[in-house]
Amino acid sequence: MTQLRTVQVLGGGGTGSGAHVRSLAAGLVARGVRVTVCAPAELDRSYDFLGAGARFVPVPSRGDPLAVGALRAVCTGADVVHAHGVNAAVRSAMALAAQPVPLVVTWHSRPHAAGARGQLRRLMERKAARAAAVVLATSSELVDRARRRGARDARLGPVALPPPRGLADPPGEKVRSELGAVGRPLVVTAGPLEPHRGHGTLLDASRRWLGHDPVPLVAVAGEGPRRAALQRRVDTGGLPVRLLGRRDDVTALLAAADVAVLAGRWEARAPLAQEALRLGVPLVATAVGGVPELVGDAAELVPYGDSVRLAAAVSRLLADPARHAELAAAGPRQAATWPTEEETIAQVLSVYDELCPRGGHGPGPRRPAAAPPGQGA
């Protein structure tokens, strides 16, 4: 049996995609696959792909000829190239234009841009979908989206994140003391401070908690372009919110929380939701994208942008110990239904074997046929 050679291509490496590639690389290497990870240099410092046994080649997440040429050189001789995200998929397709190497794309998210930027993003989605031999989408909604964009073979491929490791027991008191949340409820959210993440709605909800006794503290972990604007709102309104900036201990923050909140406009398999449910922390989340599919009945779901419903859902959980305990118990049960890392790796490896079966018979199908007319936007 010949040794399978795969190149994993990452762009910006969001929390979900970066952790997934690290997990995937380690699992594939353990199964005898030669793995090369191509990503911006800083991502190896964050995810230690070399420590997973993979070869790491720093390649910037640009689409200029120099970056694409560097990616092309790495992909030469590979059996399968696996791109994670639309940007990485488009760059990989460009690099493979003259190479008969099958492209697998894991589709982690969807765009939030409007206008000209939104049109450009949809064009990139079509290019990525049509270039892929197989699209693995992280939610059913994304499977349908990939098919609408022209994918010939789009399948559900949930991304399993590694379970929390090395968490102190109990972790809560030290964290709560640091945040100033001793003797008061702690509400935690985490993620980039971007417009579509719903932080404005959460701040509106926090104003409604000013009448509580004691007043809940909202801790927001994350950095981004909205940091200054959000801080001004907190200061002007005297809101019970702390913007913590970038944190490396989000799992510990969640474990110390009374309630976790996910308020974004769209999510597939949000890492925050996965960690909260695994830890047994009651979650209030927006009923968008793949969130209902992910959490089932193990979270309180509210409409996106509705601060009144969001505030009320959190208030009910803080005031109702029985419901709080019910969700705390339901979270780990729901998490146990998700695919494990082992199952995720096995699914990906089975896709690779479909495209280039090993055993001395040479590679399987390399490039998809031309797109059927009329498919796309």
Coordinates of C-alpha atoms in Angstrom, one line a residue:
M1 CA 0.0 0.0 0.0
T2 CA 1.4 3.4 -1.0
Q3 CA 1.6 6.2 1.6
L4 CA -1.1 8.8 1.1
R5 CA 0.2 12.4 0.8
T6 CA -2.1 15.3 1.7
V7 CA -1.7 19.0 1.9
Q8 CA -4.0 20.9 4.3
V9 CA -4.4 24.6 3.4
L10 CA -5.6 27.2 5.9
G11 CA -6.3 30.9 5.5
G12 CA -6.9 33.0 8.6
G13 CA -7.4 30.0 10.8
G14 CA -10.4 30.9 12.9
T15 CA -10.8 29.0 16.2
G16 CA -12.9 26.2 14.6
S17 CA -10.8 25.7 11.4
G18 CA -7.4 26.0 13.0
A19 CA -8.2 23.6 15.8
H20 CA -9.8 21.2 13.3
V21 CA -6.8 21.1 11.1
R22 CA -4.5 20.5 14.1
S23 CA -6.8 17.6 15.2
L24 CA -7.0 16.3 11.7
A25 CA -3.2 16.5 11.1
A26 CA -2.5 14.5 14.3
G27 CA -5.1 11.9 13.5
L28 CA -4.0 11.4 9.9
V29 CA -0.3 11.2 10.8
A30 CA -1.1 8.5 13.4
R31 CA -2.8 6.5 10.5
G32 CA 0.3 6.7 8.4
V33 CA -0.6 9.7 6.2
R34 CA 2.0 12.2 5.2
V35 CA 0.6 15.6 6.1
T36 CA 1.8 19.0 5.1
V37 CA 0.0 22.1 6.5
C38 CA 0.2 25.4 4.5
A39 CA -0.9 28.4 6.5
P40 CA 0.3 31.8 7.6
A41 CA 3.4 31.5 9.8
E42 CA 1.7 32.7 13.0
L43 CA -0.8 29.8 12.9
D44 CA 1.9 27.2 13.7
R45 CA 2.7 29.1 16.8
S46 CA -1.0 29.0 17.8
Y47 CA -1.7 25.4 16.9
D48 CA 1.7 23.6 16.8
F49 CA 1.1 21.6 13.6
L50 CA 4.7 20.5 13.8
G51 CA 3.9 19.0 17.2
A52 CA 1.1 17.0 15.6
G53 CA 3.7 15.3 13.3
A54 CA 2.9 17.3 10.2
R55 CA 5.3 19.2 8.0
F56 CA 4.6 22.9 8.1
V57 CA 5.2 25.4 5.3
P58 CA 4.4 29.0 5.9
V59 CA 2.3 30.4 3.1
P60 CA 0.5 33.8 3.4
S61 CA -3.3 33.9 2.9
R62 CA -3.0 36.1 -0.2
G63 CA -4.1 35.3 -3.7
D64 CA -1.2 37.1 -5.5
P65 CA 1.0 35.1 -8.0
L66 CA 3.9 34.8 -5.5
A67 CA 1.7 33.2 -2.8
V68 CA -0.2 31.0 -5.2
G69 CA 3.2 29.9 -6.7
A70 CA 4.5 29.0 -3.3
L71 CA 1.3 26.9 -2.7
R72 CA 1.6 25.3 -6.1
A73 CA 5.1 24.1 -5.3
V74 CA 4.0 22.5 -2.0
C75 CA 1.0 20.8 -3.7
T76 CA 3.2 19.2 -6.4
G77 CA 3.2 15.5 -5.9
A78 CA 0.3 15.5 -3.4
D79 CA -2.4 12.9 -3.6
V80 CA -5.1 15.1 -2.1
V81 CA -5.2 18.8 -1.3
H82 CA -7.7 19.7 1.5
A83 CA -8.6 23.4 1.8
H84 CA -10.4 24.8 4.9
G85 CA -12.6 27.8 4.1
V86 CA -13.6 29.5 0.9
N87 CA -10.5 31.7 0.6
A88 CA -8.2 28.8 1.1
A89 CA -10.2 26.8 -1.5
V90 CA -10.0 29.5 -4.2
R91 CA -6.2 29.8 -3.7
S92 CA -5.9 26.0 -3.8
A93 CA -7.9 25.8 -7.0
M94 CA -5.6 28.4 -8.6
A95 CA -2.5 26.5 -7.4
L96 CA -3.9 23.2 -8.8
A97 CA -5.0 24.6 -12.2
A98 CA -2.4 22.6 -14.1
Q99 CA -2.1 19.7 -11.7
P100 CA -4.4 16.6 -11.7
V101 CA -4.8 16.6 -7.9
P102 CA -8.3 16.3 -6.3
L103 CA -9.4 19.1 -4.1
V104 CA -11.5 18.6 -0.9
V105 CA -13.0 21.7 0.7
T106 CA -14.3 21.9 4.3
W107 CA -16.8 24.7 4.3
H108 CA -16.8 26.2 7.8
S109 CA -18.9 29.4 7.5
R110 CA -20.8 31.8 5.3
P111 CA -20.2 35.4 4.4
H112 CA -21.7 38.4 6.2
A113 CA -20.7 41.1 3.7
A114 CA -23.3 42.9 1.6
G115 CA -23.2 44.9 -1.6
A116 CA -20.1 44.6 -3.8
R117 CA -18.2 42.7 -1.2
G118 CA -21.1 40.2 -0.8
Q119 CA -21.2 39.7 -4.6
L120 CA -17.4 39.0 -4.6
R121 CA -17.8 36.5 -1.8
R122 CA -20.6 34.7 -3.7
L123 CA -18.4 34.5 -6.7
M124 CA -15.6 33.0 -4.6
E125 CA -18.0 30.5 -3.2
R126 CA -19.0 29.4 -6.7
K127 CA -15.3 29.0 -7.7
A128 CA -14.6 27.0 -4.5
A129 CA -17.7 24.8 -4.9
R130 CA -17.1 24.0 -8.5
A131 CA -13.4 23.3 -8.1
A132 CA -13.9 20.8 -5.3
A133 CA -14.2 17.1 -5.9
V134 CA -16.0 16.9 -2.5
V135 CA -17.3 19.6 -0.2
L136 CA -17.6 18.8 3.5
A137 CA -19.9 21.3 5.0
T138 CA -20.1 21.8 8.8
S139 CA -23.9 22.2 8.9
S140 CA -26.9 21.1 6.8
E141 CA -27.5 24.7 5.8
L142 CA -24.0 24.9 4.4
V143 CA -24.5 21.6 2.5
D144 CA -27.5 23.2 0.7
R145 CA -25.5 26.4 0.1
A146 CA -22.6 24.5 -1.5
R147 CA -25.0 22.7 -3.8
R148 CA -26.6 25.9 -4.8
R149 CA -23.2 27.2 -5.7
G150 CA -22.5 24.3 -8.0
A151 CA -20.9 21.6 -5.9
R152 CA -21.2 18.2 -7.4
D153 CA -20.7 16.3 -4.2
A154 CA -21.5 18.1 -1.0
R155 CA -21.8 16.2 2.3
L156 CA -22.3 16.9 5.9
G157 CA -18.9 16.9 7.6
P158 CA -19.3 18.2 11.2
V159 CA -16.0 19.4 12.7
A160 CA -15.2 17.9 16.0
L161 CA -13.2 20.1 18.3
P162 CA -10.9 18.6 20.9
P163 CA -12.6 18.4 24.3
P164 CA -11.4 20.8 27.0
R165 CA -8.1 19.6 28.6
G166 CA -6.2 20.5 31.7
L167 CA -9.0 22.4 33.3
A168 CA -8.6 23.0 37.1
D169 CA -11.2 21.5 39.3
P170 CA -13.0 23.6 40.4
P171 CA -11.8 26.5 38.1
G172 CA -14.5 29.0 39.1
E173 CA -13.5 30.9 42.2
K174 CA -10.1 32.2 41.0
V175 CA -11.6 33.3 37.6
R176 CA -14.6 34.9 39.2
S177 CA -12.5 36.8 41.7
E178 CA -10.2 38.1 38.9
L179 CA -13.3 39.4 37.0
G180 CA -15.0 40.9 40.0
A181 CA -17.9 38.4 39.9
V182 CA -17.8 37.1 43.4
G183 CA -21.3 37.1 44.8
R184 CA -23.0 38.0 41.6
P185 CA -24.0 36.1 38.4
L186 CA -21.4 35.8 35.6
V187 CA -22.5 35.8 31.9
V188 CA -19.7 34.9 29.4
T189 CA -19.4 35.2 25.7
A190 CA -16.3 34.9 23.5
G191 CA -15.4 35.6 19.9
P192 CA -14.1 38.3 17.5
L193 CA -15.6 41.8 18.1
E194 CA -17.1 42.0 14.7
P195 CA -20.5 43.6 13.6
H196 CA -22.3 40.3 12.9
R197 CA -21.4 38.8 16.3
G198 CA -24.3 40.4 18.1
H199 CA -22.3 42.2 20.8
G200 CA -24.5 45.3 20.5
T201 CA -27.5 43.2 21.2
L202 CA -25.8 41.8 24.3
L203 CA -25.0 45.2 25.5
D204 CA -28.6 46.3 25.1
A205 CA -29.7 43.2 27.1
S206 CA -27.2 44.0 29.8
R207 CA -28.9 47.4 30.4
R208 CA -32.0 45.4 31.4
W209 CA -30.1 43.6 34.0
L210 CA -29.1 46.8 35.9
G211 CA -32.3 46.3 37.9
H212 CA -31.3 42.9 39.2
D213 CA -30.0 42.4 42.7
P214 CA -27.2 41.5 42.4
V215 CA -26.4 42.8 38.9
P216 CA -25.0 40.1 36.6
L217 CA -21.5 40.8 35.2
V218 CA -21.1 40.2 31.5
A219 CA -17.5 39.2 30.5
V220 CA -16.7 39.4 26.8
A221 CA -13.5 37.6 25.6
G222 CA -12.2 38.6 22.2
E223 CA -10.6 41.3 20.1
G224 CA -11.6 43.1 16.9
P225 CA -12.6 46.2 15.1
R226 CA -15.5 47.0 17.3
R227 CA -13.6 47.1 20.6
A228 CA -13.4 50.9 20.9
A229 CA -17.1 51.5 19.9
L230 CA -18.3 48.8 22.4
Q231 CA -16.1 50.2 25.2
R232 CA -17.6 53.7 24.6
R233 CA -21.1 52.2 24.9
V234 CA -20.1 50.4 28.2
D235 CA -18.6 53.6 29.6
T236 CA -21.4 56.0 28.5
G237 CA -24.2 53.7 29.7
G238 CA -22.5 52.4 32.9
L239 CA -23.2 48.9 31.7
P240 CA -22.1 45.9 33.8
V241 CA -19.8 44.6 31.0
R242 CA -16.1 43.9 30.9
L243 CA -14.3 43.7 27.6
L244 CA -11.5 41.3 28.3
G245 CA -9.7 41.4 25.0
R246 CA -8.0 38.4 23.6
R247 CA -7.8 35.5 26.1
D248 CA -6.1 32.1 26.1
D249 CA -8.3 30.8 28.9
V250 CA -11.8 30.9 27.3
T251 CA -12.5 27.4 28.5
A252 CA -11.8 28.4 32.1
L253 CA -14.0 31.5 31.7
L254 CA -16.8 29.4 30.5
A255 CA -16.4 26.9 33.2
A256 CA -16.7 29.7 35.8
A257 CA -19.9 31.2 34.1
D258 CA -23.4 30.9 35.3
V259 CA -24.7 31.4 31.7
A260 CA -22.9 31.5 28.3
V261 CA -24.3 33.6 25.5
L262 CA -23.9 33.3 21.7
A263 CA -25.6 36.2 20.1
G264 CA -24.3 36.2 16.5
R265 CA -26.2 36.6 13.2
W266 CA -25.0 33.3 11.8
E267 CA -23.0 30.3 13.2
A268 CA -22.4 26.7 12.0
R269 CA -20.7 24.7 14.8
A270 CA -19.7 27.6 17.1
P271 CA -16.7 26.6 19.3
L272 CA -18.3 28.6 22.2
A273 CA -21.5 26.6 22.0
Q274 CA -19.6 23.3 21.8
E275 CA -17.5 24.1 24.9
A276 CA -20.4 25.5 26.9
L277 CA -22.5 22.3 26.4
R278 CA -19.6 20.0 27.1
L279 CA -18.8 21.9 30.3
G280 CA -22.5 21.8 31.4
V281 CA -22.8 25.6 31.3
P282 CA -26.4 26.7 30.3
L283 CA -26.3 28.4 26.9
V284 CA -28.6 31.1 25.5
A285 CA -28.0 31.3 21.7
T286 CA -29.5 32.8 18.6
A287 CA -31.6 30.4 16.5
V288 CA -29.5 30.9 13.3
G289 CA -27.5 28.8 10.9
G290 CA -26.4 25.4 12.3
V291 CA -27.0 26.3 15.9
P292 CA -30.4 24.6 16.4
E293 CA -29.0 21.5 14.7
L294 CA -25.9 21.6 17.0
V295 CA -27.6 22.2 20.4
G296 CA -30.9 20.5 20.0
D297 CA -33.0 21.0 23.2
A298 CA -29.9 21.6 25.3
A299 CA -30.0 25.5 25.1
E300 CA -32.4 28.4 25.1
L301 CA -32.8 29.8 21.6
V302 CA -33.8 33.4 20.8
P303 CA -34.1 35.4 17.6
Y304 CA -31.1 37.2 16.3
G305 CA -31.0 40.9 17.2
D306 CA -33.8 40.7 19.9
S307 CA -32.3 42.1 23.0
V308 CA -35.6 41.8 24.9
R309 CA -35.8 38.1 24.3
L310 CA -32.1 37.6 25.0
A311 CA -32.3 39.5 28.3
A312 CA -35.4 37.6 29.4
A313 CA -33.9 34.2 28.6
V314 CA -30.8 34.9 30.6
S315 CA -32.9 36.3 33.5
R316 CA -35.1 33.2 33.6
L317 CA -32.1 30.9 33.8
L318 CA -30.6 33.0 36.6
A319 CA -33.9 33.0 38.5
D320 CA -34.9 29.4 38.0
P321 CA -32.5 26.9 39.6
A322 CA -34.5 23.9 38.2
R323 CA -34.3 25.1 34.6
H324 CA -30.6 26.0 35.1
A325 CA -29.9 22.5 36.4
E326 CA -31.9 21.0 33.6
L327 CA -29.8 22.7 30.9
A328 CA -26.6 22.0 32.8
A329 CA -27.3 18.3 32.6
A330 CA -28.6 18.4 29.0
G331 CA -25.5 20.0 27.6
P332 CA -23.1 17.1 28.1
R333 CA -25.8 14.6 26.9
Q334 CA -26.2 16.6 23.7
A335 CA -22.4 16.9 23.3
A336 CA -22.2 13.1 23.5
T337 CA -24.2 12.8 20.3
W338 CA -21.7 14.8 18.2
P339 CA -19.1 13.1 16.1
T340 CA -15.9 12.4 17.9
E341 CA -12.5 13.4 16.7
E342 CA -11.9 9.8 15.7
E343 CA -15.1 9.7 13.7
T344 CA -14.3 13.0 12.0
I345 CA -10.8 11.8 11.0
A346 CA -12.2 8.5 9.7
Q347 CA -14.8 10.3 7.6
V348 CA -12.1 12.5 6.0
L349 CA -9.8 9.6 5.4
S350 CA -12.6 7.7 3.7
V351 CA -13.1 10.7 1.4
Y352 CA -9.4 10.7 0.5
D353 CA -9.5 7.0 -0.2
E354 CA -12.5 7.5 -2.5
L355 CA -10.6 10.0 -4.5
C356 CA -7.2 8.2 -4.6
P357 CA -7.5 4.6 -3.5
R358 CA -4.2 3.2 -2.3
G359 CA -2.8 -0.2 -2.9
G360 CA -0.7 0.2 -6.1
H361 CA -3.6 1.0 -8.5
G362 CA -2.7 4.6 -8.8
P363 CA -4.9 7.6 -8.1
G364 CA -8.6 7.7 -8.5
P365 CA -10.7 10.4 -10.1
R366 CA -8.7 13.6 -10.1
R367 CA -10.8 16.5 -11.4
P368 CA -14.5 17.0 -11.4
A369 CA -16.4 17.4 -14.7
A370 CA -17.5 20.8 -15.9
A371 CA -20.3 22.4 -14.0
P372 CA -23.8 21.7 -15.2
P373 CA -25.2 24.8 -16.9
G374 CA -27.4 27.1 -14.8
Q375 CA -26.1 26.1 -11.4
G376 CA -24.7 28.7 -9.1
A377 CA -26.1 31.8 -7.4

